One Martini backbone bead per residue (centre of mass of N, CA, C, O) as a GRO file, in nm:
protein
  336
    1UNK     BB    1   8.507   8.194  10.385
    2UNK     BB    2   8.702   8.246  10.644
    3UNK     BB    3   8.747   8.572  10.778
    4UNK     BB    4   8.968   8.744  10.931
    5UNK     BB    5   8.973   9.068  11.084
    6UNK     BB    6   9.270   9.289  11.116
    7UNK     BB    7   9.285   9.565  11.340
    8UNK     BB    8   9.264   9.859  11.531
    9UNK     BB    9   9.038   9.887  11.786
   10UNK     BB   10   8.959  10.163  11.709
   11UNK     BB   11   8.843  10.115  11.397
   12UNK     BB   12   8.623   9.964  11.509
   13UNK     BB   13   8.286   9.925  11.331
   14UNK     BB   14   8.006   9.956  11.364
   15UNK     BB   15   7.758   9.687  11.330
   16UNK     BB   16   7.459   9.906  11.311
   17UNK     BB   17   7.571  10.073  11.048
   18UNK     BB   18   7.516  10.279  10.796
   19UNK     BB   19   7.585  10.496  10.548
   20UNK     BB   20   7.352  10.683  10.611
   21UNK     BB   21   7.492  10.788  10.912
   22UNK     BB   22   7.764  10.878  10.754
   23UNK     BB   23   8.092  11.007  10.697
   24UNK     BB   24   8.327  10.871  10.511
   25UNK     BB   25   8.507  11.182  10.560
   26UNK     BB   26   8.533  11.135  10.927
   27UNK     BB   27   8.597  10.863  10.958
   28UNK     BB   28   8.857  10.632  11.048
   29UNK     BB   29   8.662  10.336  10.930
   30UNK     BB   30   8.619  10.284  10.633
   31UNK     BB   31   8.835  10.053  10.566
   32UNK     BB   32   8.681   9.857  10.739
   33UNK     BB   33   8.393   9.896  10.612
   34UNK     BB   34   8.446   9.790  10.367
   35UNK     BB   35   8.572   9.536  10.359
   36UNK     BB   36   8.375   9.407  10.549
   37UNK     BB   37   8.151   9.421  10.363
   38UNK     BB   38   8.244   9.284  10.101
   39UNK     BB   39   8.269   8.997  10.220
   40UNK     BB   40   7.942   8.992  10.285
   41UNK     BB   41   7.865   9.011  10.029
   42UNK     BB   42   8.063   8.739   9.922
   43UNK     BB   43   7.992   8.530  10.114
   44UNK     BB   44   8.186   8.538  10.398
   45UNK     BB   45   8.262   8.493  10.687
   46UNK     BB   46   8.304   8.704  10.976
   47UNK     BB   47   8.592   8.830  11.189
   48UNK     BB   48   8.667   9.035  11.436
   49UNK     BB   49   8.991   9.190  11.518
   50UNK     BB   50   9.090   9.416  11.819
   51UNK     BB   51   9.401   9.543  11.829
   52UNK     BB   52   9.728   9.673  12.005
   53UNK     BB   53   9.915   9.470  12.208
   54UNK     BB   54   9.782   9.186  12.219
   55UNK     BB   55   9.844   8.847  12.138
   56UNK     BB   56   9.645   8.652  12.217
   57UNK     BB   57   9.393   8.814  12.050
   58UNK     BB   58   9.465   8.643  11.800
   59UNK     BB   59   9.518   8.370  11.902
   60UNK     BB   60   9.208   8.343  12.018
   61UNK     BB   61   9.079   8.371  11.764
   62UNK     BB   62   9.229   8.153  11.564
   63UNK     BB   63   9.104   7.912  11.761
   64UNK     BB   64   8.817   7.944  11.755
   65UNK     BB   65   8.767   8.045  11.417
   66UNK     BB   66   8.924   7.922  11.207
   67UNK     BB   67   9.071   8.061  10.979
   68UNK     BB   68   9.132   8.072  10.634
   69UNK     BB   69   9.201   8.387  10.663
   70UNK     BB   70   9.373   8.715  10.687
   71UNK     BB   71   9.277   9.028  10.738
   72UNK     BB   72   9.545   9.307  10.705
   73UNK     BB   73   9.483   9.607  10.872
   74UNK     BB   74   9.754   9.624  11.031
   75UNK     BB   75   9.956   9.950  11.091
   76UNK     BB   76  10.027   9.835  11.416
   77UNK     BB   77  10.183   9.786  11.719
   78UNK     BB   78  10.217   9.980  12.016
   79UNK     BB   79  10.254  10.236  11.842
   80UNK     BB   80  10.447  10.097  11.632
   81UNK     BB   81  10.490  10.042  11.268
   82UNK     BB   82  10.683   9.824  11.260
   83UNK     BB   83  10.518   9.612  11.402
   84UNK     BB   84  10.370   9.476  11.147
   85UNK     BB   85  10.597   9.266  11.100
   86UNK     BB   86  10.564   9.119  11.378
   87UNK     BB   87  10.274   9.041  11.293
   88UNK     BB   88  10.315   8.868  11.041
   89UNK     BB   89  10.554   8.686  11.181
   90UNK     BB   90  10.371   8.536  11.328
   91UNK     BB   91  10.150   8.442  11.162
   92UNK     BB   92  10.326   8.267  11.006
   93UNK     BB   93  10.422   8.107  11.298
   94UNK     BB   94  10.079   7.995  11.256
   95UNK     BB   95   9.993   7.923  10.942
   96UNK     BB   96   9.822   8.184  10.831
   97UNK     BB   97   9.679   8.318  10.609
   98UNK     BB   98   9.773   8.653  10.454
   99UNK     BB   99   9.741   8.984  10.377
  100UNK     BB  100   9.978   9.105  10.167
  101UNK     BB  101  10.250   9.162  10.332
  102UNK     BB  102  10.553   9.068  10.403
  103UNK     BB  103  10.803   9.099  10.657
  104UNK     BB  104  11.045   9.200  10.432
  105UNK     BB  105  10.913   9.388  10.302
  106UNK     BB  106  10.792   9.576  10.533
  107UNK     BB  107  11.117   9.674  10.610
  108UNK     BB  108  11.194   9.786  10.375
  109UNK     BB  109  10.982  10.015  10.299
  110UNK     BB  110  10.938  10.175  10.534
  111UNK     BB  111  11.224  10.225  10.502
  112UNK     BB  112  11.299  10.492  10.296
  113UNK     BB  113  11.639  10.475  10.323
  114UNK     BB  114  11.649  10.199  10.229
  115UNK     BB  115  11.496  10.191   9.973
  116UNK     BB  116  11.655  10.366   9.831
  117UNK     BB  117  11.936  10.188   9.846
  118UNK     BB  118  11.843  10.007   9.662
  119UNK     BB  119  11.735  10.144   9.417
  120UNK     BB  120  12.011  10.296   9.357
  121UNK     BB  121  12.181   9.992   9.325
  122UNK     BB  122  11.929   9.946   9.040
  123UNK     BB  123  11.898  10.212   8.876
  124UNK     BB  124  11.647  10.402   9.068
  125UNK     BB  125  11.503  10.691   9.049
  126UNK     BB  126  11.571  10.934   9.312
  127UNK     BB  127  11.623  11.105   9.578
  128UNK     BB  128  11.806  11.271   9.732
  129UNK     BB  129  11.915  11.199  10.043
  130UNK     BB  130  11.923  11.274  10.432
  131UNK     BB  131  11.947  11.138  10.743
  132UNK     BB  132  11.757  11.266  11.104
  133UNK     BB  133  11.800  11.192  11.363
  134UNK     BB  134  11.712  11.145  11.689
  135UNK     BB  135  11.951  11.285  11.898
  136UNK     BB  136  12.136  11.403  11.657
  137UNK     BB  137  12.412  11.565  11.508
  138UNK     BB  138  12.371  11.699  11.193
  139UNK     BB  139  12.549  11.758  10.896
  140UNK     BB  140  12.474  11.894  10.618
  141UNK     BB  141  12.463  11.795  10.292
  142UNK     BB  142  12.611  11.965   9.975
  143UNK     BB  143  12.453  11.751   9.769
  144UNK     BB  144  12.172  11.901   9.828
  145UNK     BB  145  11.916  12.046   9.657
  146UNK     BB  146  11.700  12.307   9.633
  147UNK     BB  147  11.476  12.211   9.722
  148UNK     BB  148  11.321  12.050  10.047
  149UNK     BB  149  11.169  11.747  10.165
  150UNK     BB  150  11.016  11.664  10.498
  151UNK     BB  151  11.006  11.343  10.655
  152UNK     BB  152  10.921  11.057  10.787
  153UNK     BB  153  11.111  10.809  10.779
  154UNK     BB  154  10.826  10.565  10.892
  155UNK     BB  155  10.602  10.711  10.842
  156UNK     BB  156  10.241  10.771  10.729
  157UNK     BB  157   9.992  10.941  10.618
  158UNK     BB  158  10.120  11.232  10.568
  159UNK     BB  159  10.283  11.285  10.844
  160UNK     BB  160  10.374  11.618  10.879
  161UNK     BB  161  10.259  11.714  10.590
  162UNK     BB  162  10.342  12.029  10.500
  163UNK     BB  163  10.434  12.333  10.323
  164UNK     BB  164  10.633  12.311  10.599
  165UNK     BB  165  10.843  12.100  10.443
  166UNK     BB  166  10.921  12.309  10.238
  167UNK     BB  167  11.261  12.408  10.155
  168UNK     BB  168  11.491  12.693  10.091
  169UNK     BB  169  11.662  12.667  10.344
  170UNK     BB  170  11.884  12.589  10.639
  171UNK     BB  171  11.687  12.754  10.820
  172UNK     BB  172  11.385  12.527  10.770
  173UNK     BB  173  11.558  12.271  10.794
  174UNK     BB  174  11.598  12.240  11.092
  175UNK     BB  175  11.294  12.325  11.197
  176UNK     BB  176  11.204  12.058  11.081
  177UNK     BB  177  11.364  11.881  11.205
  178UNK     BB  178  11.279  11.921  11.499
  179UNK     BB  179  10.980  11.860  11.460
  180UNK     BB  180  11.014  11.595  11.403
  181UNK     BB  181  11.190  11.503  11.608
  182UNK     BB  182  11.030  11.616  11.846
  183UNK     BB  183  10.744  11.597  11.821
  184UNK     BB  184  10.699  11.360  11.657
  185UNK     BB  185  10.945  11.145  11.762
  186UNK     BB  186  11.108  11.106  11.448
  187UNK     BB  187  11.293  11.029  11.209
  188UNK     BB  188  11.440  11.201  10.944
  189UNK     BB  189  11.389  11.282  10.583
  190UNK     BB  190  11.596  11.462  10.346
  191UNK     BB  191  11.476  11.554  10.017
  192UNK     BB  192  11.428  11.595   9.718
  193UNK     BB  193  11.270  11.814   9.534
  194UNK     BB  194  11.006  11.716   9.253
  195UNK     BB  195  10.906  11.916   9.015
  196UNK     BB  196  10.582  11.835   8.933
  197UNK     BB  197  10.431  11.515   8.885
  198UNK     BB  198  10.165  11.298   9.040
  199UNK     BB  199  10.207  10.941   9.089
  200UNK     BB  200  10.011  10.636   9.107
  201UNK     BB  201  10.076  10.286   9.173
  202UNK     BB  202   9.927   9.990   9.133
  203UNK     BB  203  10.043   9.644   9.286
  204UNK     BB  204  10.012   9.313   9.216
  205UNK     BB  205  10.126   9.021   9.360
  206UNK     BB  206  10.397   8.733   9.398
  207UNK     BB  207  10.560   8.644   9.147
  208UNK     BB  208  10.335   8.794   8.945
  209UNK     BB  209  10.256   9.117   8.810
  210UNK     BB  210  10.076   9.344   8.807
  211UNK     BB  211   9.930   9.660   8.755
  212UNK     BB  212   9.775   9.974   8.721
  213UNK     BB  213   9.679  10.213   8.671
  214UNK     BB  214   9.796  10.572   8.622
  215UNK     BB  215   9.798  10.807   8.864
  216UNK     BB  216   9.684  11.139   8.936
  217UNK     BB  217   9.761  11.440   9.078
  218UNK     BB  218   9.519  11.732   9.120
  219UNK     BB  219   9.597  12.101   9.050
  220UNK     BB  220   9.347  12.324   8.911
  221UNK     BB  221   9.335  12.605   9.151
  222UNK     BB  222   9.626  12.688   9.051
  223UNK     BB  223   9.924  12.747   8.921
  224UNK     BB  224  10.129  12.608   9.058
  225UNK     BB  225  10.115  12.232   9.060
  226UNK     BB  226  10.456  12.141   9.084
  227UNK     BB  227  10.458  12.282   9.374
  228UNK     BB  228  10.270  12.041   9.495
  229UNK     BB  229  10.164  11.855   9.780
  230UNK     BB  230  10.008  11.542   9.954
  231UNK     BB  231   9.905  11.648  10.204
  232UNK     BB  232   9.706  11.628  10.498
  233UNK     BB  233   9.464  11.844  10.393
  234UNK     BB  234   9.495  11.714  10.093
  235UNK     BB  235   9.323  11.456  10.199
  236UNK     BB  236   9.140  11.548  10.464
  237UNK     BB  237   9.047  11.875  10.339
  238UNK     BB  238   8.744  11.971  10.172
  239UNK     BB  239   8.831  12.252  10.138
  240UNK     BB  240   9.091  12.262  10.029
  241UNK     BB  241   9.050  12.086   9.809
  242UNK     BB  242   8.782  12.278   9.683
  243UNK     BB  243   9.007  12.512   9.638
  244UNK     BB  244   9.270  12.331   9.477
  245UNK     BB  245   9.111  12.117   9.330
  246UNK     BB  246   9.126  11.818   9.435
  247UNK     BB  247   9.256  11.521   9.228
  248UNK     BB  248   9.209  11.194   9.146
  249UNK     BB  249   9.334  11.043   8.821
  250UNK     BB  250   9.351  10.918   8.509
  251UNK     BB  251   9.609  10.932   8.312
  252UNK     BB  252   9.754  11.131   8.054
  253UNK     BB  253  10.008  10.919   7.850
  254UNK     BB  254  10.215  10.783   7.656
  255UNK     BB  255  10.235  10.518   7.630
  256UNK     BB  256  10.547  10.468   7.655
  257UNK     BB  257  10.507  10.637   7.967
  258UNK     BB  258  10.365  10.404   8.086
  259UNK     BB  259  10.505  10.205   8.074
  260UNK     BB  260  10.759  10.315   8.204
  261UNK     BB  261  10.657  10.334   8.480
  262UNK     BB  262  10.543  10.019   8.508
  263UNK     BB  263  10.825   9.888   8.503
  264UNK     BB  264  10.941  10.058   8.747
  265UNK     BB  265  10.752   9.900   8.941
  266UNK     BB  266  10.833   9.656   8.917
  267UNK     BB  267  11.111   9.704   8.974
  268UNK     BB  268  11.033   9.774   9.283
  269UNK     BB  269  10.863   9.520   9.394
  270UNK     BB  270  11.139   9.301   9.345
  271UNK     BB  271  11.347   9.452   9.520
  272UNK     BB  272  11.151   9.491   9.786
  273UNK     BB  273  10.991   9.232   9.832
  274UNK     BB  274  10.674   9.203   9.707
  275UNK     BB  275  10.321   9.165   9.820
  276UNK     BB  276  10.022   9.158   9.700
  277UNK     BB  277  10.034   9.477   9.754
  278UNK     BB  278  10.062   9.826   9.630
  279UNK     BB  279  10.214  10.136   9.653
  280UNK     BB  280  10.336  10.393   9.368
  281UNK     BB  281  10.533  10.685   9.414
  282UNK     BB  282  10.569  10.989   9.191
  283UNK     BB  283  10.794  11.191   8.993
  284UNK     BB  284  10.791  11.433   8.727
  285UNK     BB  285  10.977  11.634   8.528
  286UNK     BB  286  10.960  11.824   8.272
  287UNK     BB  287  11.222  11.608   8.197
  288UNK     BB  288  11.067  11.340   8.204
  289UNK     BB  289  11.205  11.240   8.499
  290UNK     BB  290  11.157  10.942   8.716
  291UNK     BB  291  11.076  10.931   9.077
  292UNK     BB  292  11.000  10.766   9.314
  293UNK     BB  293  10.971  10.825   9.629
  294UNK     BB  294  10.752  10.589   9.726
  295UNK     BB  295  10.644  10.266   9.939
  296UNK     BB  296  10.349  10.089   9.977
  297UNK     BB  297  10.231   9.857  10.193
  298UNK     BB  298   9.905   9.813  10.219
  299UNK     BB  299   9.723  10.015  10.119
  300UNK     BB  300   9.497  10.201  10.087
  301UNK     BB  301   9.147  10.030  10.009
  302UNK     BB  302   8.921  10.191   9.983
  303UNK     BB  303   8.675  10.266   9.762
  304UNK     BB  304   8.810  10.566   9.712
  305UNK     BB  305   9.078  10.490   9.664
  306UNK     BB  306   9.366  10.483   9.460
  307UNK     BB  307   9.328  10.160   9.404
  308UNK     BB  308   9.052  10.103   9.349
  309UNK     BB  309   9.002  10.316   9.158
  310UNK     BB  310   9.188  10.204   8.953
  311UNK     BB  311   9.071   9.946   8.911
  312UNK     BB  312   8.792  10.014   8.795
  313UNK     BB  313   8.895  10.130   8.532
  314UNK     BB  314   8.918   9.795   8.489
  315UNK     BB  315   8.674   9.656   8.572
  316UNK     BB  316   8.705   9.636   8.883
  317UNK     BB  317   8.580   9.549   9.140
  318UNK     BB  318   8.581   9.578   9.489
  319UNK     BB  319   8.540   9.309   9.510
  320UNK     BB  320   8.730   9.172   9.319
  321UNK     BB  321   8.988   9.313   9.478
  322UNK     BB  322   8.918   9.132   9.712
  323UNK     BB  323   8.942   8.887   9.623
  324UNK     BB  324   9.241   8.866   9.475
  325UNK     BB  325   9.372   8.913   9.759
  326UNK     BB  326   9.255   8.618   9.886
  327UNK     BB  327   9.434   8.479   9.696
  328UNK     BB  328   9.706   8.549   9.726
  329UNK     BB  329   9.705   8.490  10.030
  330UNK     BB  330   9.683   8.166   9.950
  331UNK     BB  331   9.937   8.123   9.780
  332UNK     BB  332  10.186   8.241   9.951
  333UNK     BB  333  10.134   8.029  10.183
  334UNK     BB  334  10.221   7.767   9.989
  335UNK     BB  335  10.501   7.868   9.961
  336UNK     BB  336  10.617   7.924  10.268
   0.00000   0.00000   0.00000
C-alpha cells in the first residue's frame, strides 16, 4: 500500500540514521522511527508529512501522494491536544482512511472528567474526582477522601505527574492544583488515588474488538509498591527506573479476574465509541476492586511500549501488530 505517516514535525526521524547510531530510550521519535521502519520492512510504499499548524500540508501531501491509507501519529495540532480530533475529522471529510481513533472516540476519551461521567453512568467503577478549571475558584468537595491524585484535565505522557501529585491534606491539594493550573496552564482534575496494583491493556477493532493480555506495571526494589504510580521520572528516567526497579511484564492473575479486567475493558471501549486500537489503564485495590483509571486512544505504539510488548506476548510480531492497524483503518474508512 502506499502509506502516508502524518506525525507532528518536530518527530521527523532522520532518514539516513541506523538503530545503532542512536539510544532509543533518548529521542523523542522512536514511535515514529519505529512505525517507519515496520511499514518499510512490509514493502509497503512510506511517505512522511511532518506538520505543526498547517493543514494546506497534509492536503498537499494526499493530493501528491495520492496515499492508500493514512498512518496517524499525530498527538496534538497547533500547540493543542484536543485538536488531533479535529485533524482525524478533516482526515474524514477528504475520505482517506486512516489508523487509529475517530473523531467522536477521542473528543470522549481525551477529556478525563467526560470519560469517567460515561463510564460511572454504565455502572463502571471509576475514582470518585473533581475538575479545577484554571481561573476559576473552586471549593473542594467533601465527597472526596484522601489520599488524591492531581492531574492535568486532558494531558496525556503522564505530563505533570510526580510523587507531588498525590496529596494527603487540602493544602498540598491547592498547591498542586495552582502548579496545574498556572504553571503547565490547564485544567485540572483531582481524583481519589487507588492504592494497589497497576494494569493496562491493549484493546483493538472497530466493531468486534480483541484484548491482549493485562500488563502490570512493577515496582520490584520498594517496600509499598501499591503506594507508587507511573510518574514522568518512573517512564522516562532510567536510573530511577533501575533504582525502584521498575518494569512493566505480563500479569500473573487467575483466570476469572483476567476475564473479569477484559470484560471491563471491553465495555470502557464501546461506551467511549472507541475503534482502531486504545490502552485501558486500571488500579485493583487490596479488595480486589477493579476501577478504570484513564483510557488512551491511539496509545504509544514503539516496539518496546506496552501495547507492542503485550501483543509479542502472544507471539504477534510487531510488523504483524502494524498490519492488524492499517487493516483496521481501511475497514472503518468502507463503514463510514
Amino acid at each position: 500500500m502506499k502509506v502516508l505517516v502524518l506525525m507532528h514535525k518536530d518527530l521527523v526521524p532522520p532518514t539516513d540514521i541506523k538503530e545503532d547510531q542512536f539510544d532509543k530510550d533518548e529521542v523523542p521519535w522512536i514511535t515514529e522511527y519505529d512505525v517507519i521502519k515496520a511499514l518499510n520492512n512490509l514493502g509497503h510504499k512510506v511517505e512522511i508529512c511532518g506538520v505543526i499548524s498547517d493543514l494546506k500540508l497534509i492536503k498537499n501531501a494526499i493530493d501528491k501522494f495520492k496515499p492508500t491509507v493514512i498512518f496517524n501519529l499525530l498527538e496534538e495540532f497547533d500547540g493543542e491536544v484536543l485538536f488531533d480530533q479535529n485533524v482525524v475529522s478533516y482526515l474524514e471529510l477528504l475520505r482517506v482512511p486512516y489508523t487509529g481513533c475517530n473523531p467522536r472516540g477521542l473528543m470522549l476519551a481525551r477529556d478525563k472528567a467526560l470519560a469517567k461521567k460515561i463510564l460511572l453512568f454504565h455502572r463502571i467503577k471509576t475514582p470518585h474526582f473533581q475538575v479545577f478549571p484554571k481561573n476559576r475558584k473552586v471549593k473542594t468537595s467533601k465527597h472526596l477522601k484522601y489520599p488524591l491524585i492531581v492531574k492535568c484535565l486532558t494531558e496525556e505522557a503522564s505530563l505533570a505527574i510526580a510523587k507531588a501529585s498525590i496529596v494527603y491534606n487540602e493544602e498540598k491539594l491547592k498547591e498542586r492544583v495552582k502548579y496545574i493550573n498556572q504553571k503547565i496552564g490547564v485544567d485540572a482534575i483531582v481524583e481519589e488515588f487507588i492504592e494497589g496494583r497497576e494494569f493496562y491493556v491493549g484493546v483493538m477493532g472497530n466493531y468486534k474488538t480483541q484484548t491482549l493480555p493485562v500488563w502490570e506495571l512493577k515496582f520490584e526494589n520498594v517496600e509499598k509498591p501499591e503506594k507508587e504510580l507511573y510518574s514522568n521520572r518512573a517512564k522516562w528516567n532510567n536510573k530511577y527506573r533501575d533504582r525502584k526497579g521498575i518494569k512493566t511484564e505480563a500479569a500473573t492473575l487467575s483466570p476469572e479476574l483476567e476475564l473479569k479486567i477484559k470484560n471491563i475493558c471491553k465495555k470502557v471501549y464501546k461506551h467511549l465509541n472507541l475503534n482502531g486500537y486504545a490502552r485501558v489503564d486500571l488500579r485493583m485495590n487490596p479488595a480486589g476492586e477493579v476501577y478504570v483509571i484513564e483510557v488512551n486512544p491511539n496509545p504509544n505504539i514503539a516496539r518496546e511500549d506496552e501495547l507492542a510488548s503485550s501483543a509479542l506476548h502472544t507471539k504477534v510480531s510487531y510488523e504483524q501488530l502494524i498490519t492488524k492497524i492499517l487493516k483496521l483503518a481501511k475497514s472503518w474508512a468502507k463503514k463510514v
